[in-house]
Amino acid sequence: MGSLIDREAAFEVLNGLPAIGPISLNRLLVAFDGDPLAILGANPLELRQVKGLTKKAIDVLERWESHFDLEKTLDRRMSMGARFVSRESELYPQMLKEISDPPIGFYYLGNYDFKKPSVAMVGSRKTSQYGRAVAESFARDLATLGFCVTSGMARGIDSCAHKGALSANGGSTVAVLGCGLNIVYPPENLDLYRSIQTHGAVVSEFPFGRNADRQTFPMRNRVVSGMSEAVVVIESEASGGSMITARFAGEQGRLLCAVPGRIDQKTSQGCNQLIRDGAILLNSVDDLLEELRYERSMPRVDGKSGDGGLLLELEGLSEVEAALMRQLEGGESFGVDALSDVLVLSSSEVAATLMMLELEGHVIKRLDGKYEAAVRIGR
């Protein structure tokens, strides 16, 4: 069997089999040294040694070819222009790997590379004008700053978050579906579904044809929070689906934020409860940026350079980030336009890169709008 399919295809098969969830799949991969081909070729005795694996799951693995039509799936995927990304792929989001039960793979449509830092934005399907306005405004501001806005493409706040990100110049957004990639749910979001593919990605861990149900939505929610550095809740009932995402955020160690609402409004009860229980209260995107800066470490300084300026630690920075930092050595300060002219880069690219450097603690924005290196003098 192992010679019939390759390793990536084996991941796709395992991901699409019924009766085997992500927890069991991850246990199987641990038990078989991360080799999906070994799992598909294992005998029942070997499979029974895996903790928590049900008899039904073992039966499905024994006869996987009768439970998953790989050839049909490949044809369907290619006709849609979709890709399957296994956990071994360079495209697989690093933060998603860190959660306790990550998908072993997912399908996606779009050209997005999942490299930008992500902020999840979720909320009620039944929204007020206030909630919709806040979601679109926050998402637009975050996308302008270089963040990817991640949500679940549901009615209400989710859709507003995607639209807000798309309205930003160069903004990107990721929609995580609770159904197969070939199903648009809710159906009125067809145009949004198409737009997201152009400026981001539509993602699903579920096989083609899988309908949304009470099981798939929580699974989707853990991915929304798992891909993101922070989760922002805007309008949610105390028992709303967004509270599930908030719970996952807490379990996954993500920064959890909520926008306060009226105490007499049902869709504000969840947010107000989260704030009472310790979530960060957001009045603006600046509040979120401050919290993210606080959580990130300051850059190292190796010492002083020969010309009296500070020698910054540039390891781990991208080529553009390092070029910007070199302009700021020696205490120099520049505005966005000046750096754009010097480096022959667009102002939007410079602004987005400076924002990332500021979040990482490498630069500081002064009151006059110029940037300078944020350094600590070493002994």
CSV table of C-alpha atoms in Angstrom, one decimal:
chain,number,residue,atom,x,y,z
A,1,MET,CA,0.0,0.0,0.0
A,2,GLY,CA,2.8,2.4,0.9
A,3,SER,CA,4.1,2.4,-2.7
A,4,LEU,CA,0.7,3.4,-4.0
A,5,ILE,CA,0.5,6.9,-2.4
A,6,ASP,CA,3.0,9.3,-1.1
A,7,ARG,CA,3.4,10.8,2.3
A,8,GLU,CA,1.4,14.0,1.6
A,9,ALA,CA,-1.5,11.9,0.1
A,10,ALA,CA,-1.4,9.7,3.2
A,11,PHE,CA,-2.0,12.8,5.4
A,12,GLU,CA,-4.9,13.8,3.2
A,13,VAL,CA,-6.4,10.3,3.6
A,14,LEU,CA,-6.1,10.3,7.4
A,15,ASN,CA,-7.5,13.8,7.6
A,16,GLY,CA,-10.6,12.7,5.6
A,17,LEU,CA,-11.4,9.4,7.3
A,18,PRO,CA,-14.7,9.3,9.4
A,19,ALA,CA,-14.7,8.3,13.1
A,20,ILE,CA,-11.2,9.5,13.7
A,21,GLY,CA,-10.9,13.0,15.2
A,22,PRO,CA,-7.8,15.3,15.5
A,23,ILE,CA,-6.9,14.1,19.0
A,24,SER,CA,-6.8,10.4,17.8
A,25,LEU,CA,-5.0,11.4,14.7
A,26,ASN,CA,-2.3,13.2,16.6
A,27,ARG,CA,-1.9,10.2,19.0
A,28,LEU,CA,-1.5,7.9,16.0
A,29,LEU,CA,1.2,10.1,14.6
A,30,VAL,CA,3.0,10.1,17.9
A,31,ALA,CA,2.7,6.3,18.1
A,32,PHE,CA,4.0,5.8,14.6
A,33,ASP,CA,6.9,8.4,14.7
A,34,GLY,CA,5.0,10.9,12.6
A,35,ASP,CA,4.7,8.6,9.6
A,36,PRO,CA,1.2,8.6,8.0
A,37,LEU,CA,2.1,5.8,5.6
A,38,ALA,CA,2.9,3.6,8.6
A,39,ILE,CA,-0.5,4.3,10.1
A,40,LEU,CA,-2.3,3.3,7.0
A,41,GLY,CA,-0.3,0.1,6.7
A,42,ALA,CA,-0.5,-0.9,10.4
A,43,ASN,CA,-2.2,-4.1,11.5
A,44,PRO,CA,-5.0,-4.2,14.1
A,45,LEU,CA,-2.7,-5.4,16.8
A,46,GLU,CA,-0.5,-2.3,16.4
A,47,LEU,CA,-3.4,0.0,16.2
A,48,ARG,CA,-4.9,-1.4,19.4
A,49,GLN,CA,-1.8,-0.2,21.3
A,50,VAL,CA,-2.7,3.4,20.6
A,51,LYS,CA,-4.4,4.9,23.6
A,52,GLY,CA,-8.1,6.0,23.1
A,53,LEU,CA,-8.4,4.6,19.6
A,54,THR,CA,-11.9,3.1,19.3
A,55,LYS,CA,-12.8,-0.2,17.6
A,56,LYS,CA,-14.7,1.7,14.9
A,57,ALA,CA,-11.6,3.8,14.2
A,58,ILE,CA,-9.5,0.7,13.9
A,59,ASP,CA,-12.0,-0.8,11.5
A,60,VAL,CA,-11.9,2.4,9.4
A,61,LEU,CA,-8.1,2.4,9.2
A,62,GLU,CA,-8.0,-1.2,8.2
A,63,ARG,CA,-10.3,-0.6,5.2
A,64,TRP,CA,-9.5,3.1,4.6
A,65,GLU,CA,-9.9,2.8,0.8
A,66,SER,CA,-13.6,2.0,1.2
A,67,HIS,CA,-14.1,5.0,3.5
A,68,PHE,CA,-12.1,7.7,1.5
A,69,ASP,CA,-12.0,8.0,-2.3
A,70,LEU,CA,-8.6,9.6,-2.8
A,71,GLU,CA,-8.7,9.8,-6.6
A,72,LYS,CA,-12.1,11.4,-6.5
A,73,THR,CA,-10.9,13.9,-3.9
A,74,LEU,CA,-7.8,14.8,-5.9
A,75,ASP,CA,-10.0,15.4,-9.0
A,76,ARG,CA,-12.3,17.6,-7.0
A,77,ARG,CA,-9.5,19.5,-5.4
A,78,MET,CA,-7.8,20.2,-8.7
A,79,SER,CA,-11.0,21.3,-10.4
A,80,MET,CA,-11.5,23.8,-7.6
A,81,GLY,CA,-7.9,25.0,-7.6
A,82,ALA,CA,-7.6,24.0,-4.0
A,83,ARG,CA,-4.6,22.7,-2.1
A,84,PHE,CA,-4.1,20.4,0.8
A,85,VAL,CA,-1.6,21.5,3.4
A,86,SER,CA,-0.3,18.8,5.8
A,87,ARG,CA,1.3,19.7,9.1
A,88,GLU,CA,4.7,19.0,7.5
A,89,SER,CA,4.2,21.7,4.9
A,90,GLU,CA,6.1,25.0,5.1
A,91,LEU,CA,2.7,26.7,4.5
A,92,TYR,CA,1.2,25.2,7.7
A,93,PRO,CA,0.8,28.1,10.2
A,94,GLN,CA,3.4,27.8,13.0
A,95,MET,CA,1.1,29.0,15.7
A,96,LEU,CA,-1.5,26.3,14.8
A,97,LYS,CA,1.1,23.6,15.4
A,98,GLU,CA,1.4,24.7,19.0
A,99,ILE,CA,-2.1,23.8,20.1
A,100,SER,CA,-2.9,20.5,21.8
A,101,ASP,CA,-5.1,19.1,19.0
A,102,PRO,CA,-4.1,20.8,15.7
A,103,PRO,CA,-5.5,19.5,12.4
A,104,ILE,CA,-3.0,17.2,10.7
A,105,GLY,CA,-3.8,19.1,7.5
A,106,PHE,CA,-6.3,21.4,5.9
A,107,TYR,CA,-7.7,22.4,2.5
A,108,TYR,CA,-7.4,26.0,1.3
A,109,LEU,CA,-8.3,28.2,-1.6
A,110,GLY,CA,-6.3,31.4,-2.3
A,111,ASN,CA,-2.7,32.5,-2.6
A,112,TYR,CA,-2.0,33.5,1.0
A,113,ASP,CA,1.1,32.1,2.7
A,114,PHE,CA,0.0,32.4,6.4
A,115,LYS,CA,3.2,34.4,7.3
A,116,LYS,CA,1.5,37.5,8.6
A,117,PRO,CA,0.7,37.7,12.3
A,118,SER,CA,-3.0,36.9,12.7
A,119,VAL,CA,-5.7,38.4,15.0
A,120,ALA,CA,-9.0,36.6,15.2
A,121,MET,CA,-12.2,38.6,15.4
A,122,VAL,CA,-15.4,36.9,16.3
A,123,GLY,CA,-18.9,37.7,17.5
A,124,SER,CA,-22.6,37.3,17.4
A,125,ARG,CA,-24.6,36.5,14.2
A,126,LYS,CA,-27.3,38.9,15.6
A,127,THR,CA,-25.5,42.2,15.6
A,128,SER,CA,-26.2,45.8,16.2
A,129,GLN,CA,-25.1,48.7,14.0
A,130,TYR,CA,-22.6,49.5,16.7
A,131,GLY,CA,-21.1,46.0,16.6
A,132,ARG,CA,-20.9,45.9,12.8
A,133,ALA,CA,-19.2,49.3,12.7
A,134,VAL,CA,-16.7,48.4,15.4
A,135,ALA,CA,-15.8,45.1,13.7
A,136,GLU,CA,-15.3,46.7,10.3
A,137,SER,CA,-13.3,49.5,11.7
A,138,PHE,CA,-11.0,47.4,13.9
A,139,ALA,CA,-10.5,44.9,11.1
A,140,ARG,CA,-9.7,47.6,8.6
A,141,ASP,CA,-7.2,49.2,11.0
A,142,LEU,CA,-5.5,45.9,11.8
A,143,ALA,CA,-5.2,44.9,8.1
A,144,THR,CA,-3.8,48.3,7.3
A,145,LEU,CA,-1.1,47.7,9.9
A,146,GLY,CA,-0.1,44.4,8.4
A,147,PHE,CA,-2.1,41.9,10.4
A,148,CYS,CA,-4.2,39.1,8.8
A,149,VAL,CA,-7.8,39.2,10.2
A,150,THR,CA,-9.0,35.6,10.8
A,151,SER,CA,-12.7,34.7,11.4
A,152,GLY,CA,-15.3,32.1,10.6
A,153,MET,CA,-17.2,33.7,7.7
A,154,ALA,CA,-20.5,33.4,9.7
A,155,ARG,CA,-23.3,36.0,9.5
A,156,GLY,CA,-22.8,39.1,11.6
A,157,ILE,CA,-19.5,40.1,13.2
A,158,ASP,CA,-17.5,37.4,11.3
A,159,SER,CA,-18.6,38.7,7.9
A,160,CYS,CA,-18.0,42.4,9.0
A,161,ALA,CA,-14.5,41.5,10.1
A,162,HIS,CA,-13.7,39.9,6.7
A,163,LYS,CA,-15.2,42.9,4.9
A,164,GLY,CA,-13.3,45.4,7.0
A,165,ALA,CA,-10.0,43.7,6.3
A,166,LEU,CA,-10.7,43.5,2.6
A,167,SER,CA,-11.5,47.2,2.5
A,168,ALA,CA,-7.9,48.1,3.6
A,169,ASN,CA,-5.3,48.7,0.9
A,170,GLY,CA,-3.4,45.4,0.6
A,171,GLY,CA,-5.4,43.9,3.5
A,172,SER,CA,-5.6,40.2,4.0
A,173,THR,CA,-8.1,37.9,5.7
A,174,VAL,CA,-8.5,34.2,6.3
A,175,ALA,CA,-11.9,32.5,6.7
A,176,VAL,CA,-12.0,29.2,8.5
A,177,LEU,CA,-15.1,27.1,7.5
A,178,GLY,CA,-17.1,24.7,9.6
A,179,CYS,CA,-17.9,22.6,6.5
A,180,GLY,CA,-16.2,21.3,3.4
A,181,LEU,CA,-14.4,23.8,1.3
A,182,ASN,CA,-16.8,23.3,-1.6
A,183,ILE,CA,-19.8,24.4,0.5
A,184,VAL,CA,-20.5,28.1,1.0
A,185,TYR,CA,-22.2,28.7,4.3
A,186,PRO,CA,-24.1,30.9,4.8
A,187,PRO,CA,-25.0,30.9,1.1
A,188,GLU,CA,-25.4,34.7,1.0
A,189,ASN,CA,-21.7,35.0,1.6
A,190,LEU,CA,-20.8,33.6,-1.9
A,191,ASP,CA,-19.3,36.9,-3.1
A,192,LEU,CA,-17.4,37.3,0.2
A,193,TYR,CA,-16.1,33.7,-0.2
A,194,ARG,CA,-14.7,34.6,-3.6
A,195,SER,CA,-13.2,37.9,-2.5
A,196,ILE,CA,-11.4,36.3,0.5
A,197,GLN,CA,-9.7,33.9,-1.9
A,198,THR,CA,-8.3,36.8,-3.8
A,199,HIS,CA,-6.9,38.6,-0.8
A,200,GLY,CA,-6.3,35.8,1.6
A,201,ALA,CA,-7.5,32.2,2.0
A,202,VAL,CA,-10.6,30.1,2.7
A,203,VAL,CA,-9.6,27.2,4.9
A,204,SER,CA,-11.2,24.0,6.1
A,205,GLU,CA,-9.9,20.9,7.8
A,206,PHE,CA,-13.1,19.0,6.7
A,207,PRO,CA,-13.3,16.8,3.5
A,208,PHE,CA,-15.3,18.0,0.5
A,209,GLY,CA,-19.0,17.6,1.0
A,210,ARG,CA,-19.0,17.7,4.8
A,211,ASN,CA,-21.9,19.8,6.0
A,212,ALA,CA,-21.7,22.1,8.9
A,213,ASP,CA,-23.1,20.7,12.2
A,214,ARG,CA,-22.9,21.1,16.0
A,215,GLN,CA,-19.6,19.2,16.0
A,216,THR,CA,-17.8,21.0,13.2
A,217,PHE,CA,-18.4,24.6,14.5
A,218,PRO,CA,-16.4,24.1,17.7
A,219,MET,CA,-13.7,22.4,15.7
A,220,ARG,CA,-13.5,25.4,13.4
A,221,ASN,CA,-13.4,27.7,16.4
A,222,ARG,CA,-10.3,26.1,17.8
A,223,VAL,CA,-8.5,26.7,14.5
A,224,VAL,CA,-9.6,30.3,14.3
A,225,SER,CA,-8.0,31.0,17.7
A,226,GLY,CA,-5.2,28.5,17.2
A,227,MET,CA,-3.9,30.4,14.1
A,228,SER,CA,-4.0,33.8,15.8
A,229,GLU,CA,-1.9,35.7,18.4
A,230,ALA,CA,-5.0,37.3,19.8
A,231,VAL,CA,-8.8,36.8,19.8
A,232,VAL,CA,-11.1,39.8,19.8
A,233,VAL,CA,-14.7,39.2,20.8
A,234,ILE,CA,-17.2,41.8,19.6
A,235,GLU,CA,-20.9,41.3,20.7
A,236,SER,CA,-21.6,37.9,22.0
A,237,GLU,CA,-24.4,36.4,24.1
A,238,ALA,CA,-23.2,34.7,27.3
A,239,SER,CA,-23.8,31.3,25.7
A,240,GLY,CA,-22.9,32.2,22.1
A,241,GLY,CA,-20.5,30.4,19.9
A,242,SER,CA,-17.9,33.1,20.3
A,243,MET,CA,-17.6,32.2,23.9
A,244,ILE,CA,-16.3,28.8,22.7
A,245,THR,CA,-13.7,30.5,20.7
A,246,ALA,CA,-12.8,32.6,23.8
A,247,ARG,CA,-12.4,29.4,25.8
A,248,PHE,CA,-10.1,27.9,23.3
A,249,ALA,CA,-8.1,31.2,23.3
A,250,GLY,CA,-7.6,30.8,27.0
A,251,GLU,CA,-6.6,27.1,26.7
A,252,GLN,CA,-4.2,27.9,23.9
A,253,GLY,CA,-2.5,30.8,25.7
A,254,ARG,CA,-3.7,33.4,23.2
A,255,LEU,CA,-4.3,37.0,24.2
A,256,LEU,CA,-8.1,37.3,24.8
A,257,CYS,CA,-9.7,40.7,24.3
A,258,ALA,CA,-13.4,41.9,24.3
A,259,VAL,CA,-15.2,45.1,23.3
A,260,PRO,CA,-17.5,46.3,26.0
A,261,GLY,CA,-21.2,46.8,25.3
A,262,ARG,CA,-24.4,48.0,26.9
A,263,ILE,CA,-25.4,46.2,30.1
A,264,ASP,CA,-29.0,45.9,28.9
A,265,GLN,CA,-28.2,44.3,25.6
A,266,LYS,CA,-28.2,40.5,25.3
A,267,THR,CA,-25.4,40.4,22.7
A,268,SER,CA,-23.2,42.3,25.1
A,269,GLN,CA,-23.5,39.9,28.0
A,270,GLY,CA,-20.7,37.6,26.8
A,271,CYS,CA,-18.2,40.3,26.2
A,272,ASN,CA,-18.9,42.0,29.5
A,273,GLN,CA,-18.6,38.7,31.3
A,274,LEU,CA,-15.2,38.0,29.6
A,275,ILE,CA,-13.9,41.4,30.7
A,276,ARG,CA,-15.1,40.8,34.2
A,277,ASP,CA,-13.3,37.5,34.2
A,278,GLY,CA,-10.0,39.0,33.0
A,279,ALA,CA,-10.1,39.6,29.2
A,280,ILE,CA,-8.5,42.7,28.0
A,281,LEU,CA,-11.0,45.6,27.5
A,282,LEU,CA,-10.6,47.1,24.0
A,283,ASN,CA,-11.6,50.7,23.3
A,284,SER,CA,-9.4,50.8,20.2
A,285,VAL,CA,-6.9,48.9,18.1
A,286,ASP,CA,-4.2,50.8,20.0
A,287,ASP,CA,-5.2,48.9,23.1
A,288,LEU,CA,-4.6,45.6,21.3
A,289,LEU,CA,-1.2,46.8,20.0
A,290,GLU,CA,-0.1,47.8,23.4
A,291,GLU,CA,-0.9,44.4,24.8
A,292,LEU,CA,0.9,42.6,22.0
A,293,ARG,CA,3.9,44.8,22.5
A,294,TYR,CA,3.9,43.9,26.2
A,295,GLU,CA,3.9,40.2,25.4
A,296,ARG,CA,6.8,40.4,23.0
A,297,SER,CA,10.4,40.5,24.1
A,298,MET,CA,12.8,43.4,23.6
A,299,PRO,CA,15.6,43.0,21.0
A,300,ARG,CA,19.1,42.1,22.1
A,301,VAL,CA,22.0,44.6,21.8
A,302,ASP,CA,25.4,43.0,21.3
A,303,GLY,CA,27.4,46.1,22.2
A,304,LYS,CA,28.7,49.2,20.5
A,305,SER,CA,29.8,49.5,16.9
A,306,GLY,CA,33.2,50.9,15.9
A,307,ASP,CA,31.7,54.3,14.9
A,308,GLY,CA,30.1,54.9,18.3
A,309,GLY,CA,26.6,53.8,17.2
A,310,LEU,CA,24.7,50.9,18.6
A,311,LEU,CA,25.1,47.5,16.9
A,312,LEU,CA,21.6,46.1,16.7
A,313,GLU,CA,20.9,42.3,16.7
A,314,LEU,CA,19.5,41.7,13.2
A,315,GLU,CA,19.3,37.9,13.3
A,316,GLY,CA,15.9,36.5,12.5
A,317,LEU,CA,14.7,39.7,10.7
A,318,SER,CA,13.6,39.7,7.0
A,319,GLU,CA,15.7,41.4,4.4
A,320,VAL,CA,13.4,44.5,4.4
A,321,GLU,CA,13.3,44.6,8.2
A,322,ALA,CA,17.1,44.5,8.5
A,323,ALA,CA,17.4,47.2,5.9
A,324,LEU,CA,15.1,49.4,7.8
A,325,MET,CA,16.9,48.8,11.1
A,326,ARG,CA,20.3,49.7,9.5
A,327,GLN,CA,18.9,53.1,8.6
A,328,LEU,CA,18.1,53.6,12.3
A,329,GLU,CA,21.5,52.7,13.7
A,330,GLY,CA,23.4,55.3,15.6
A,331,GLY,CA,20.3,57.0,16.9
A,332,GLU,CA,19.0,58.2,13.5
A,333,SER,CA,15.2,58.8,13.2
A,334,PHE,CA,13.1,58.7,10.0
A,335,GLY,CA,9.5,59.0,8.9
A,336,VAL,CA,7.8,56.6,6.7
A,337,ASP,CA,8.1,58.7,3.5
A,338,ALA,CA,11.8,59.3,4.1
A,339,LEU,CA,12.5,55.6,4.6
A,340,SER,CA,10.4,54.8,1.5
A,341,ASP,CA,12.6,57.1,-0.6
A,342,VAL,CA,15.9,55.8,0.8
A,343,LEU,CA,15.1,52.1,0.4
A,344,VAL,CA,13.0,52.5,-2.8
A,345,LEU,CA,10.0,50.8,-1.3
A,346,SER,CA,6.3,51.7,-1.3
A,347,SER,CA,5.1,53.7,1.7
A,348,SER,CA,2.6,51.0,2.5
A,349,GLU,CA,5.3,48.3,2.7
A,350,VAL,CA,7.5,50.5,4.9
A,351,ALA,CA,4.6,51.3,7.2
A,352,ALA,CA,3.6,47.7,7.6
A,353,THR,CA,7.2,46.6,8.2
A,354,LEU,CA,7.7,49.4,10.8
A,355,MET,CA,4.5,48.2,12.5
A,356,MET,CA,5.9,44.7,12.9
A,357,LEU,CA,9.2,46.0,14.1
A,358,GLU,CA,7.4,48.1,16.7
A,359,LEU,CA,5.4,45.2,17.9
A,360,GLU,CA,8.6,43.1,18.3
A,361,GLY,CA,10.1,46.0,20.3
A,362,HIS,CA,12.8,46.8,17.7
A,363,VAL,CA,11.6,50.4,17.0
A,364,ILE,CA,9.7,53.2,18.8
A,365,LYS,CA,7.3,55.6,17.1
A,366,ARG,CA,8.0,59.1,18.4
A,367,LEU,CA,5.4,61.9,19.0
A,368,ASP,CA,6.5,63.6,15.8
A,369,GLY,CA,5.6,60.4,13.8
A,370,LYS,CA,9.2,59.5,13.1
A,371,TYR,CA,10.7,56.1,14.1
A,372,GLU,CA,13.9,55.3,16.0
A,373,ALA,CA,15.6,52.2,17.2
A,374,ALA,CA,14.4,50.9,20.6
A,375,VAL,CA,17.5,49.5,22.2
A,376,ARG,CA,18.8,48.6,25.7
A,377,ILE,CA,22.5,49.2,26.4
A,378,GLY,CA,24.2,46.0,27.4
A,379,ARG,CA,27.0,45.9,29.9
